[in-house]
Amino acid sequence: MKYNPSKIEKKWQKHWEKIKINSAKDEVKGKKNFMLLVEFPYSSGNLHVGHWYTYSLSDILARYLRMTGKNVSYPIGFDAFGLPAENAAIKNNLHPSDWTKKNISYMKEQLKRIGATFDWNREVQTINPQYYKWNQWIFLKMYENGLVYRDKTKANWCPKDKTVLANEQVVNGCCERCGERVEQRNIEQWMMKITKFADELFEGVNQLDWPRPAKIAQRNWIGKSDGFLINFSVENINDKIEVFTTRADTIFGATYLVLSPEHPMVEKITSDGRRQAIKKYIQEAKRKTDLERQQEINNKTGIFTGSYAINPANRKKIPIWIADYVLSSYGTGAIMAVPAHDQRDWDFAKKFGLEIIPVIQPKDEELPRNKPFLGEGQLINSGSFSGLENKIAMEKISLFISGKKSTDYRLRDWIISRQRYWGTPIPMIFCSKCGWLPEKEKNLPIKLPDLKNYLPTDEGKSPLDRAENWKNIKCPNCNEPAERETDTMDTFVDSSWYFLRYADPKNKNKFADNKKIKKWMPIPLYVGGSEHNTMHLIYSRFIIKALNYMGYLDFDEPFLARRAHGMILGPDNQKMSKSKGNVIDPDEEVKKSGADSIRMYFGFIGPFSQGGSWNPQGLNGISRFLNRIWNFYQEQIQEGQKPISKKDEEEIKKSLHLSIKKIGEDIENLEFNTAISSLMECLNSWQKVEGKFKKIDLENFLRILSPLAPHMAEELWQAMGNKKSIHLEKWPKYSEKIISRKNFDLVIQVNGKVRSKSPTPIGISEDEAKKLAFEDGKIKKLISDKKIKKIIFIKDKLINIVVG
RNA sequence: GCCGGGGUGGCGGAAUUGGUAGACGCGCACGACUCAAAAUCGUGUGAAGCAAUUCAUGCGGGUUCGAUUCCCGCCCCCGGCACCA
């Protein structure tokens, strides 16, 4: 019989579903629970090659973990709300609901075709009211606990998508999704207080088993800085300006202060003659977008207020300026400028002719003339502190000027309001008498009304504003007419806790039952892309910390371990895109080569964390390998082959057991490429032997093949006469004794260069090794007329003769 | 600019408590089978050289008996961040 994947794969997929190898009970006696989490797909379209890559390789791990005796759940769901899905629907002229549902049902088919053992009983869809009810519930609880608030802030407004974007969603001053230039608008928004957890989010990273780049990205995004708050009194005005600085050591070099245009003291310290000009400057600054500000990095603008402050370190009178390179949202919105030791202050001082006083002398070099000195050194021009190392002087100086220790973060609160249709309604009510009121918990879910006209509005109002019947209600407090909030939630809210729901997806009374959460959470391993290093991962960590803070969870980090997958590029080594015409259609490929080939090919392409480019010839090689396995088993299953010798038998066992060890270790480490090459080595050595193999060896080979090529393994397994599925089998144990080497090639080096090798039994002594080396013809010639200086012997590896 | 990841044959990639560089696969070449081709199987395959041997892990130094692996100084590619005081 010939290997025909299309004939066998569907059959087994149905069978597995029937016998439920993929659905995990909440508890199995004697087995440890393990929820293998992989990022759920976003339903703006169908699955592309990248999804197939991630899902099929994670499935290899899921199947392997089951075989090692764990109670594994490998759940999946669909992230279906949000702006990109809505935009795609509009483009395709379909209602977002119809569009996403259509995508979901197609994606489900695709997911089954890979042969992935997803735990369908736990499926989660974020557009299900029974799901987003808990978005609303979490929102209300956070509101009650002061973690959600409403504020009028300068928000990023995308004029094309007609909605506010979170800071994280703005890329180079443009909308991350559509590329349109983002404007600044002052809008009242619902905000989540992620900054409350800034320090926990920062410190919590340390204990996580995450890829280094992901950890660093988190820390950078949070941007923790330790520094001091220092007061500068203002001349002739009975008031002070507080600045935040991380460089208290340089305060003797502070030659001016700068306030952000939004600073509350601006009005008070503006001298009468300058009022007009300053007003104009502030207005202009407000109009600027982030992009324009960024373009000014090397050409700073600013204006003198006419007032002076007193430097508390040396009592010197220094001018106070206003400039928009100082951000109102960071620190105190005011800085002390030390142009001699800060690039930005240097640029500003040079442009406006302000004084530059160096206060740090570099150790072994001259102070640079045309740029600030940013390194460490000895203090100069610093009163009684001169001569100290600048780092050591920090604390002392801050004490002297009575600075207060303070820590600041780059992280900003999370704006979650979106003026778009396709999202979770925010469960708040506005009454002109009573103000903002939360919706009652018993009324949840507040369902998203079915709107015919769901297109965004131009004036920045949510389309839900048109749902008059839905919007207009009675105030729950005074019973007078009131209105619902018509904004919807950022879709990142949906995806920041979805994994909790996997523990108990149908629960009507809670986002998930406590006991069930305890059984599955926190997530031991989360597989996903590095594009989520900041947003998704930080939001999820935040929501979990918030639920923990409010007493709903007893852990505060959702993902103990995280592994990132690489990207699959087109055959031309470029990112796949329709415009480049290098897109590989995974469905076509499965049809042609079968799911097993595709899975194995993805595994073989390179390290999981690296990805690689699609190469049709490489896929061919894998199909060829699977064919070789198939044909080998067809021969073995046939009767009438002669028995094999004892020596051959040993070799067969040895290569098998080496593979059992190697493949197990490699799959655990997500190193599928080397796992597969080890399987190839095993078959290569097997095919050198002729005759009838032992049943146990043939079966063990299929067992270790089964996570990688599940359909073929099952087919051959059953063809050998087994009735129970191979995917209920245990991972075979290898024997140390069988894989241990008895002989090895002793490497003989002269001056560190390999000159000869000699087959040698394991464990020989240095003296024996020396003897072997000196008797070696090649070595004799090389060292005959030279003096031996030294001999280095590495047990069971090499001997190195150093001659002069 | 700052932060991160990477650079090994014609290609994807193996190998690190410093110890045989190039496992495994692709491609290529030759051979077998075939009327022929495809498929399959076998042999070879880093470069130079008839050979002994020499050179070779981005470049230049260093440490070491020995460096893809450690240290110093550069170059290039990819990704992220970007006035955060």
mmCIF file of N, CA and C in Angstrom, chain A residues 151-160 162-165 182-189 286-290 415 419 457-461:
data_model
loop_
_atom_site.group_PDB
_atom_site.id
_atom_site.type_symbol
_atom_site.label_atom_id
_atom_site.label_comp_id
_atom_site.label_asym_id
_atom_site.label_seq_id
_atom_site.Cartn_x
_atom_site.Cartn_y
_atom_site.Cartn_z
ATOM 1 N N ASP A 151 -11.443 60.573 32.617
ATOM 2 C CA ASP A 151 -10.620 61.771 32.618
ATOM 3 C C ASP A 151 -10.581 62.367 31.230
ATOM 4 N N LYS A 152 -10.483 63.698 31.243
ATOM 5 C CA LYS A 152 -10.321 64.376 29.965
ATOM 6 C C LYS A 152 -8.830 64.474 29.711
ATOM 7 N N THR A 153 -8.377 63.782 28.720
ATOM 8 C CA THR A 153 -6.936 63.816 28.463
ATOM 9 C C THR A 153 -6.684 64.052 26.992
ATOM 10 N N LYS A 154 -5.462 64.436 26.780
ATOM 11 C CA LYS A 154 -5.005 64.536 25.413
ATOM 12 C C LYS A 154 -4.897 63.106 24.913
ATOM 13 N N ALA A 155 -5.718 62.779 23.929
ATOM 14 C CA ALA A 155 -5.720 61.397 23.480
ATOM 15 C C ALA A 155 -5.301 61.319 22.023
ATOM 16 N N ASN A 156 -4.831 60.164 21.649
ATOM 17 C CA ASN A 156 -4.438 59.941 20.260
ATOM 18 C C ASN A 156 -5.694 59.660 19.450
ATOM 19 N N TRP A 157 -5.946 60.509 18.479
ATOM 20 C CA TRP A 157 -7.149 60.346 17.681
ATOM 21 C C TRP A 157 -6.757 59.995 16.254
ATOM 22 N N CYS A 158 -7.305 58.866 15.783
ATOM 23 C CA CYS A 158 -7.041 58.502 14.401
ATOM 24 C C CYS A 158 -8.198 59.005 13.537
ATOM 25 N N PRO A 159 -7.936 59.953 12.628
ATOM 26 C CA PRO A 159 -9.021 60.539 11.836
ATOM 27 C C PRO A 159 -9.611 59.556 10.824
ATOM 28 N N LYS A 160 -8.871 58.517 10.478
ATOM 29 C CA LYS A 160 -9.397 57.572 9.510
ATOM 30 C C LYS A 160 -10.261 56.508 10.201
ATOM 31 N N LYS A 162 -11.362 56.933 13.108
ATOM 32 C CA LYS A 162 -12.298 57.732 13.903
ATOM 33 C C LYS A 162 -12.459 57.202 15.315
ATOM 34 N N THR A 163 -11.329 56.979 15.936
ATOM 35 C CA THR A 163 -11.372 56.523 17.313
ATOM 36 C C THR A 163 -10.094 56.897 18.034
ATOM 37 N N VAL A 164 -10.174 56.814 19.353
ATOM 38 C CA VAL A 164 -9.001 57.037 20.186
ATOM 39 C C VAL A 164 -8.142 55.778 20.177
ATOM 40 N N LEU A 165 -6.840 55.964 20.271
ATOM 41 C CA LEU A 165 -5.927 54.828 20.342
ATOM 42 C C LEU A 165 -5.117 54.913 21.630
ATOM 43 N N VAL A 182 -1.833 60.342 13.403
ATOM 44 C CA VAL A 182 -2.673 60.486 14.582
ATOM 45 C C VAL A 182 -2.692 61.939 15.038
ATOM 46 N N GLU A 183 -3.891 62.434 15.393
ATOM 47 C CA GLU A 183 -4.019 63.795 15.919
ATOM 48 C C GLU A 183 -4.182 63.739 17.430
ATOM 49 N N GLN A 184 -3.950 64.890 18.060
ATOM 50 C CA GLN A 184 -4.188 64.973 19.497
ATOM 51 C C GLN A 184 -5.550 65.626 19.717
ATOM 52 N N ARG A 185 -6.378 64.981 20.511
ATOM 53 C CA ARG A 185 -7.670 65.572 20.839
ATOM 54 C C ARG A 185 -7.888 65.480 22.329
ATOM 55 N N ASN A 186 -8.560 66.457 22.882
ATOM 56 C CA ASN A 186 -8.918 66.380 24.285
ATOM 57 C C ASN A 186 -10.292 65.753 24.397
ATOM 58 N N ILE A 187 -10.338 64.555 24.887
ATOM 59 C CA ILE A 187 -11.592 63.829 24.958
ATOM 60 C C ILE A 187 -11.714 63.191 26.334
ATOM 61 N N GLU A 188 -12.937 63.096 26.805
ATOM 62 C CA GLU A 188 -13.146 62.374 28.055
ATOM 63 C C GLU A 188 -13.141 60.887 27.769
ATOM 64 N N GLN A 189 -12.362 60.164 28.545
ATOM 65 C CA GLN A 189 -12.138 58.756 28.259
ATOM 66 C C GLN A 189 -12.209 57.951 29.538
ATOM 67 N N LYS A 286 0.334 73.187 21.916
ATOM 68 C CA LYS A 286 -0.825 72.308 22.100
ATOM 69 C C LYS A 286 -1.284 71.710 20.782
ATOM 70 N N ARG A 287 -1.151 72.501 19.736
ATOM 71 C CA ARG A 287 -1.634 72.041 18.435
ATOM 72 C C ARG A 287 -0.764 70.953 17.834
ATOM 73 N N LYS A 288 0.469 70.922 18.265
ATOM 74 C CA LYS A 288 1.428 69.990 17.646
ATOM 75 C C LYS A 288 1.076 68.542 17.931
ATOM 76 N N THR A 289 1.278 67.718 16.941
ATOM 77 C CA THR A 289 1.097 66.288 17.154
ATOM 78 C C THR A 289 2.415 65.704 17.666
ATOM 79 N N ASP A 290 2.316 64.462 18.129
ATOM 80 C CA ASP A 290 3.530 63.799 18.602
ATOM 81 C C ASP A 290 4.574 63.720 17.506
ATOM 82 N N ILE A 415 -5.960 53.998 28.269
ATOM 83 C CA ILE A 415 -7.232 54.538 27.787
ATOM 84 C C ILE A 415 -7.963 53.395 27.082
ATOM 85 N N GLN A 419 -14.363 54.723 20.109
ATOM 86 C CA GLN A 419 -15.594 55.292 19.560
ATOM 87 C C GLN A 419 -16.037 54.471 18.346
ATOM 88 N N THR A 457 -18.679 57.513 13.159
ATOM 89 C CA THR A 457 -19.141 58.864 12.852
ATOM 90 C C THR A 457 -17.952 59.805 12.731
ATOM 91 N N ASP A 458 -18.182 60.943 12.084
ATOM 92 C CA ASP A 458 -17.083 61.874 11.872
ATOM 93 C C ASP A 458 -16.783 62.735 13.091
ATOM 94 N N GLU A 459 -17.807 62.950 13.890
ATOM 95 C CA GLU A 459 -17.603 63.896 14.989
ATOM 96 C C GLU A 459 -17.026 63.222 16.234
ATOM 97 N N GLY A 460 -16.649 61.935 16.112
ATOM 98 C CA GLY A 460 -15.993 61.289 17.237
ATOM 99 C C GLY A 460 -16.931 60.627 18.215
ATOM 100 N N LYS A 461 -18.190 60.514 17.818
ATOM 101 C CA LYS A 461 -19.122 59.808 18.691
ATOM 102 C C LYS A 461 -19.192 58.358 18.249
#
